[in-house]
Coordinates of N, CA and C in Angstrom, one line a residue:
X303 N -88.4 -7.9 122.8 CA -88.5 -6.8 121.8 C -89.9 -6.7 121.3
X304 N -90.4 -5.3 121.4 CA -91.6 -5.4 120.8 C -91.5 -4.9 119.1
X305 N -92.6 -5.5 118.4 CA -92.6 -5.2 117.3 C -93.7 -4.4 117.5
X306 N -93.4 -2.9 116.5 CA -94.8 -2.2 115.8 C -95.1 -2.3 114.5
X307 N -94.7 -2.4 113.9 CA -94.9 -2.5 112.8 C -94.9 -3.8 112.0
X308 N -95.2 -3.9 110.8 CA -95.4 -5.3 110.1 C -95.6 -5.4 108.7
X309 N -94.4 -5.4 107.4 CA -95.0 -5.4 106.5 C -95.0 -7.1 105.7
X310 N -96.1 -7.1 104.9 CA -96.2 -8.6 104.4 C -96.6 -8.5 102.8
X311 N -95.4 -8.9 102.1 CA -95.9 -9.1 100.6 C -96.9 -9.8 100.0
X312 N -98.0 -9.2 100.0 CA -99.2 -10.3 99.5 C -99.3 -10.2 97.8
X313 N -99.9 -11.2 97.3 CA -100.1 -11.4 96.1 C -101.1 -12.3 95.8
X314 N -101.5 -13.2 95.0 CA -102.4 -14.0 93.9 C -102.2 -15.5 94.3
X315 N -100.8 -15.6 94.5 CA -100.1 -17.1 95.3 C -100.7 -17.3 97.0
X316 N -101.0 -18.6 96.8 CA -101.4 -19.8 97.6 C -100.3 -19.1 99.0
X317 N -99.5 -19.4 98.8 CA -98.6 -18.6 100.2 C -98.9 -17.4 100.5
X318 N -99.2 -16.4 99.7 CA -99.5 -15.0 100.4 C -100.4 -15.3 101.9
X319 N -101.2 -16.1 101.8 CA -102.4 -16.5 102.6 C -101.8 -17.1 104.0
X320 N -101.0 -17.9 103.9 CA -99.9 -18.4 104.8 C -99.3 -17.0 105.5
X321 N -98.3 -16.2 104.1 CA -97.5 -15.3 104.9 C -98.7 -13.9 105.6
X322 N -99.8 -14.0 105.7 CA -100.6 -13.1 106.3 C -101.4 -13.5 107.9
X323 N -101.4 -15.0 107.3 CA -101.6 -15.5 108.7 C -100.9 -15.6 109.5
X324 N -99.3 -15.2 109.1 CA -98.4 -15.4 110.5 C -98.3 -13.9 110.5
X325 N -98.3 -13.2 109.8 CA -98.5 -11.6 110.1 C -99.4 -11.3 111.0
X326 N -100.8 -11.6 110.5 CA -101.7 -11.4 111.9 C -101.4 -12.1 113.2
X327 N -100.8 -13.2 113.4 CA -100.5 -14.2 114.6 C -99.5 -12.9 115.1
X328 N -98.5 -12.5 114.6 CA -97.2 -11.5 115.0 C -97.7 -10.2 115.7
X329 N -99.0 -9.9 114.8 CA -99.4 -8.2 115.1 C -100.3 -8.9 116.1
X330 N -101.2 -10.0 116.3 CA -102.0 -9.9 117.5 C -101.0 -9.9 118.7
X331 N -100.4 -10.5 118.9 CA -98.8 -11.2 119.8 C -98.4 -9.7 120.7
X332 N -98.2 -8.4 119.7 CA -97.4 -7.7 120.1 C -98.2 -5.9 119.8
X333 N -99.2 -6.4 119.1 CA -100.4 -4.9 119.3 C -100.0 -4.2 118.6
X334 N -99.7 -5.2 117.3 CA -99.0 -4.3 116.1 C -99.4 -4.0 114.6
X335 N -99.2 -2.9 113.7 CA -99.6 -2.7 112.6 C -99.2 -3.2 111.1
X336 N -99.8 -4.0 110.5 CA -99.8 -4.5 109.5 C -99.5 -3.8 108.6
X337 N -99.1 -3.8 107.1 CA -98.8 -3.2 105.7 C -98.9 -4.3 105.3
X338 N -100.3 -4.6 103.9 CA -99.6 -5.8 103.2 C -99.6 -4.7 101.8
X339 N -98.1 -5.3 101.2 CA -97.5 -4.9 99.6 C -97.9 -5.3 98.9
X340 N -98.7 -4.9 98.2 CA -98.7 -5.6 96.9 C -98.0 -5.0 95.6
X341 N -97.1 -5.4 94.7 CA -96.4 -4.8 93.9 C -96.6 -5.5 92.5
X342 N -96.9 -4.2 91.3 CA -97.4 -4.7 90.1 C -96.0 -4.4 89.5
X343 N -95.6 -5.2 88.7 CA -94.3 -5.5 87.9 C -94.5 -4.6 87.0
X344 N -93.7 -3.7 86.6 CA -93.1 -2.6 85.4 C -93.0 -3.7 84.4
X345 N -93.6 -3.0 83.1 CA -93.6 -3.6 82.1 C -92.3 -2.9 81.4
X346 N -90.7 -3.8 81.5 CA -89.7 -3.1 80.5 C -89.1 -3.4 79.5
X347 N -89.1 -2.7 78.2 CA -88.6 -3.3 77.1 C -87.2 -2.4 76.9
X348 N -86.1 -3.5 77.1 CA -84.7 -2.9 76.9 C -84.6 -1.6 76.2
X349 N -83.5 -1.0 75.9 CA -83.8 0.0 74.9 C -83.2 0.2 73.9
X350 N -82.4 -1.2 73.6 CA -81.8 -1.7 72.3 C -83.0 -2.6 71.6
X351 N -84.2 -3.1 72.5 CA -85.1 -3.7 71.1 C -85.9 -2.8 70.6
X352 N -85.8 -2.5 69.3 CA -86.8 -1.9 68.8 C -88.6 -2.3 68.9
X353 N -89.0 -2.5 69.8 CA -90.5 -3.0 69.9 C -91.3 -2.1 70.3
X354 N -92.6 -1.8 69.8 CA -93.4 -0.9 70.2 C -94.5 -1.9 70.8
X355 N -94.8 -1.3 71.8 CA -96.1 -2.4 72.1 C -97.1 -1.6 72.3
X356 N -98.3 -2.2 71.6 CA -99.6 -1.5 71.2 C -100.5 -1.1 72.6
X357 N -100.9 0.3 72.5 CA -101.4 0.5 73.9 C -102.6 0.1 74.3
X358 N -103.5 -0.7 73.5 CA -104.3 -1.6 73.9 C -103.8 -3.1 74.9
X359 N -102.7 -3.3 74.5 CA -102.0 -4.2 75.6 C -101.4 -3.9 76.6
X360 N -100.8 -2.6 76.6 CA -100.4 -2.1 77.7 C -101.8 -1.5 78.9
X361 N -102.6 -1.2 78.2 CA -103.8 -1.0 78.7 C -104.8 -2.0 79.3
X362 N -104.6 -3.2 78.5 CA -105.3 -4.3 79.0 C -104.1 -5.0 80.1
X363 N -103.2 -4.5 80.4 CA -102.2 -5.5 81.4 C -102.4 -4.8 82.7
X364 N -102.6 -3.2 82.4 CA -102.9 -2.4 83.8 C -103.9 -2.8 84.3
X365 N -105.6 -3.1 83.2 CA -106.2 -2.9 83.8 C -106.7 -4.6 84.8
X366 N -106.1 -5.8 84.1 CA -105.8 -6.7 84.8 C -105.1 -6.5 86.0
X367 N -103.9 -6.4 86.1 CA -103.0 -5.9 87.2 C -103.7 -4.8 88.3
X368 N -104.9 -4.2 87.9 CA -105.0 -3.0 89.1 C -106.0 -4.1 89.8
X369 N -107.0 -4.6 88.6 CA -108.2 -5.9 89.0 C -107.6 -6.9 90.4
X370 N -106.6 -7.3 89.5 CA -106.3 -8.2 90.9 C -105.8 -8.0 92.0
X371 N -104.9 -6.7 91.8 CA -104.0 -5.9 93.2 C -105.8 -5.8 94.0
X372 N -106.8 -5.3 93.6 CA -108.0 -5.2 94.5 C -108.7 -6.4 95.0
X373 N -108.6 -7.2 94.0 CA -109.3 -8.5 94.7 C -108.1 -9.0 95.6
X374 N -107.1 -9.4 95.8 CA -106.3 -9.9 97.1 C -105.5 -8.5 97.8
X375 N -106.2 -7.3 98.0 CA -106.7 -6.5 98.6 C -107.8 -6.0 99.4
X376 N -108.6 -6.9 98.8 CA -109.4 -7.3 99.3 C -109.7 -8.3 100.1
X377 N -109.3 -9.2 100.1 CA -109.0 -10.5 101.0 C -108.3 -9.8 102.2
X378 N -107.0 -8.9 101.5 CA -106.0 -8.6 103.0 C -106.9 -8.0 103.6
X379 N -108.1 -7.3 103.2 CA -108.4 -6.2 104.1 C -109.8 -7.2 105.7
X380 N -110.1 -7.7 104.5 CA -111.4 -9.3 105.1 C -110.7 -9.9 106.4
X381 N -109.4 -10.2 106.1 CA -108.5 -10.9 107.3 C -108.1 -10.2 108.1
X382 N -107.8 -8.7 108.1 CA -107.4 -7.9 109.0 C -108.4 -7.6 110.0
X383 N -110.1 -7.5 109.2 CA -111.0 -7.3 109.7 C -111.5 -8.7 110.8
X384 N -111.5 -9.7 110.6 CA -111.5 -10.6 111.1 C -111.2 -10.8 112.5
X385 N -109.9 -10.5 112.7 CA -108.9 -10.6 113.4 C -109.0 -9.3 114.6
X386 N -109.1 -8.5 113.9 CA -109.2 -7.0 115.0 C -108.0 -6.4 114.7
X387 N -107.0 -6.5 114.0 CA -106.0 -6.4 113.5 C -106.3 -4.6 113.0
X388 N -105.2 -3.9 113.4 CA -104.5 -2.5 112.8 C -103.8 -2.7 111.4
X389 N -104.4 -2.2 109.9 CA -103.9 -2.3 109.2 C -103.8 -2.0 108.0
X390 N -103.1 -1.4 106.8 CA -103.2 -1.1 105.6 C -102.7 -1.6 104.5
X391 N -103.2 -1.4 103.5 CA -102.8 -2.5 101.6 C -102.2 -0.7 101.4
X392 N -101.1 -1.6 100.8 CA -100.0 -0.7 100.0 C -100.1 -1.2 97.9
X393 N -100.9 -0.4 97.4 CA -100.2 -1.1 95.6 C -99.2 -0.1 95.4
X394 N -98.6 -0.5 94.8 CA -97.0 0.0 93.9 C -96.7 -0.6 92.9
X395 N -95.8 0.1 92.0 CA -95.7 -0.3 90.9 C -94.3 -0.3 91.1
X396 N -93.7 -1.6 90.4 CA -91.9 -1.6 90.3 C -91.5 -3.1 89.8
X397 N -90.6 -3.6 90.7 CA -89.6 -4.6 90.5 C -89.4 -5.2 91.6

């Protein structure tokens, strides 16, 4: 079976780096296209607590969170290049 495709959750953790390097081993193997995910966590406050949170914090968590989704988007993109590898960084926002 050939695989085309390839998506790989990367992140900030020590393993991301692991699970990219067996991504690339997989896509060189079979001449195939990478996606690494990276997914920024929704910030959710139930809607029974009354909490307002100040949009300087909310503002300061994006702008951390978009910082880092680029810097180990960065990396994914360094390794792809390396390699000869076909591939794209995905950021999203969710859960």
């Amino acid at each position: 079976m050939k695989i085309k495709d390839i998506l790989v959750h990367i992140d900030k953790q020590e393993a991301s780096r692991s699970r990219v390097d067996i991504a690339v081993k997989l896509a060189q193997a079979h001449d195939a296209h990478i996606s690494g995910l990276y997914v920024i966590p929704d910030i959710t406050i139930p809607s029974y607590a009354d909490i307002h949170m100040p949009t300087p914090l909310l503002t300061g968590y994006e702008q951390e969170s978009r910082a880092t989704a680029d810097k180990v988007g960065a990396h994914f993109k360094q390794t792809l290049d390396k390699s000869g590898c076909k591939g794209e960084r995905i950021c999203t926002t969710g859960y």
